[in-house]
Phi, psi and omega in degrees: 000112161307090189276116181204114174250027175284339179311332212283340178291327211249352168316127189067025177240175205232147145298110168267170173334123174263162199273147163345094206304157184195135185346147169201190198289211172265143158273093170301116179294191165290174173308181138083353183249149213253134153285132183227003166187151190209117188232114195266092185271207150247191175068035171047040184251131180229149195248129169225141185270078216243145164242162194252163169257359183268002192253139185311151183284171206063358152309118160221138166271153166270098186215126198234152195205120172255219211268012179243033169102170156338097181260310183239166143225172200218154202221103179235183200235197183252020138278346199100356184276135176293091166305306207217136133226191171238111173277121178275000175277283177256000179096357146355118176237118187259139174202146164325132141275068180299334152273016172254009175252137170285317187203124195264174195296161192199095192297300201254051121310298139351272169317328200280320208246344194104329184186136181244098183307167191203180228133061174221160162249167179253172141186145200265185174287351167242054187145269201248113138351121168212129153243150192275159174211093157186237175183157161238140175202162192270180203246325203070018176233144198280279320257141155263137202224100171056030176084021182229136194281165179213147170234122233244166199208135154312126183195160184216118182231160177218139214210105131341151177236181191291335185239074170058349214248127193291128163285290198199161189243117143228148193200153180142208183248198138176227182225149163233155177233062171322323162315316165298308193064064188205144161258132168250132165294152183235243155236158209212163155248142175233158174233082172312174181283004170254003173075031157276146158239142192207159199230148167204151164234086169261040208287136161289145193265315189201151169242155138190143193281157181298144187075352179278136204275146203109325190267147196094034162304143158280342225214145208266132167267350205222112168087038187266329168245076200208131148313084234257010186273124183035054165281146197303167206265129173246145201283116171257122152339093173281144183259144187252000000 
């Protein structure tokens, strides 16, 4: 599961237009940390992929930015379980509870088996509790996106306040990159607890690697002059 909750702010809000993509500097990671891939999504996003050398091996970080610069990162592990994440919007800081999950996310559960159940909590820097409930499971369907295989994947998650009480709902898909040990987004619906519902496509657009061109973009490329509320899912061809 690709954890990325910042979309849940924006549910049930109307999008205005977003700006145009445009030259911008390189993305400096923090000190001690290496940038190693920059993924141009849709839905006017660009993603950059850095690892730390203080951080246990198979920790990678996330900084995701649409056209008005860096909003969030995200701190995952080589399961894949969500550590950390960061709002750049308001400084909100989310972190794992390991001992309060029952049963934490597991990439290569997943791989060996088809699908990986899940049951764990955050708690944020102001607080508040949420546990995540759900599962990943594989499709057995395929996509090549700038020469990088992707395997596209099912999922369903529900989302808790501290005494039970349902936040939000999401289900749809999305890609794993075994070699990466990454989840990427596809498309997805979240729904909440006033019955607003909203559909996204954030589906990676382009990859690209040191020396590639693109890559340590700042600035988002695909779907930048678009309206972006509850536009249909565009379709990619799976090679099975």
């Amino acid at each position: 599961m690709r954890w990325f909750v910042a979309q849940f702010a924006t549910l049930g809000v109307l999008l205005m237009p977003l700006p145009a993509a445009a030259a911008g500097p390189v993305y400096q990671p923090p000190r001690g940390c290496t940038l190693d891939m920059t993924v141009q999504l849709h839905n006017c996003q660009v993603a950059n992929h850095f690892r730390c050398a203080d951080d246990p091996a198979g920790d990678r970080w996330v900084s995701y930015a649409d056209g008005g610069g860096e909003y969030f990162l995200s701190h995952i592990d080589r399961e894949t379980r969500w550590v950390e994440s960061i709002s750049r919007t308001d400084g909100t800081i989310d972190r794992l509870d390991e001992s309060g999950s029952a049963d934490h996310a597991s990439f290569s559960t997943l791989l060996s088996t088809g699908r990986d159940d899940f049951d764990f909590v955050t708690v944020s820097s102001l607080g508040e509790v949420r546990r995540y409930i759900g599962f990943d499971e594989l499709t057995g369907t395929t996509v090549t996106i700038s020469g990088v295989t992707l395997e596209r994947t099912r999922f369903e998650l529900r989302i808790e306040d501290a005494a039970g009480n349902f936040i939000a709902q999401r289900k749809g898909n999305q890609f794993i990159n075994r070699d990466m040990r990454l989840f990427f987004s596809d498309a997805e619906t979240v729904e909440n607890a006033f019955g607003d519902r909203a559909s996204t496509y954030e589906a990676p657009a382009a990859f690209a690697f040191p020396g590639d061109k693109g890559f340590g973009a700042t600035k988002p490329e695909y779907d930048c002059d678009m309206m972006m509320t509850n536009l249909p899912p565009v379709d990619i061809k799976p090679t099975l």
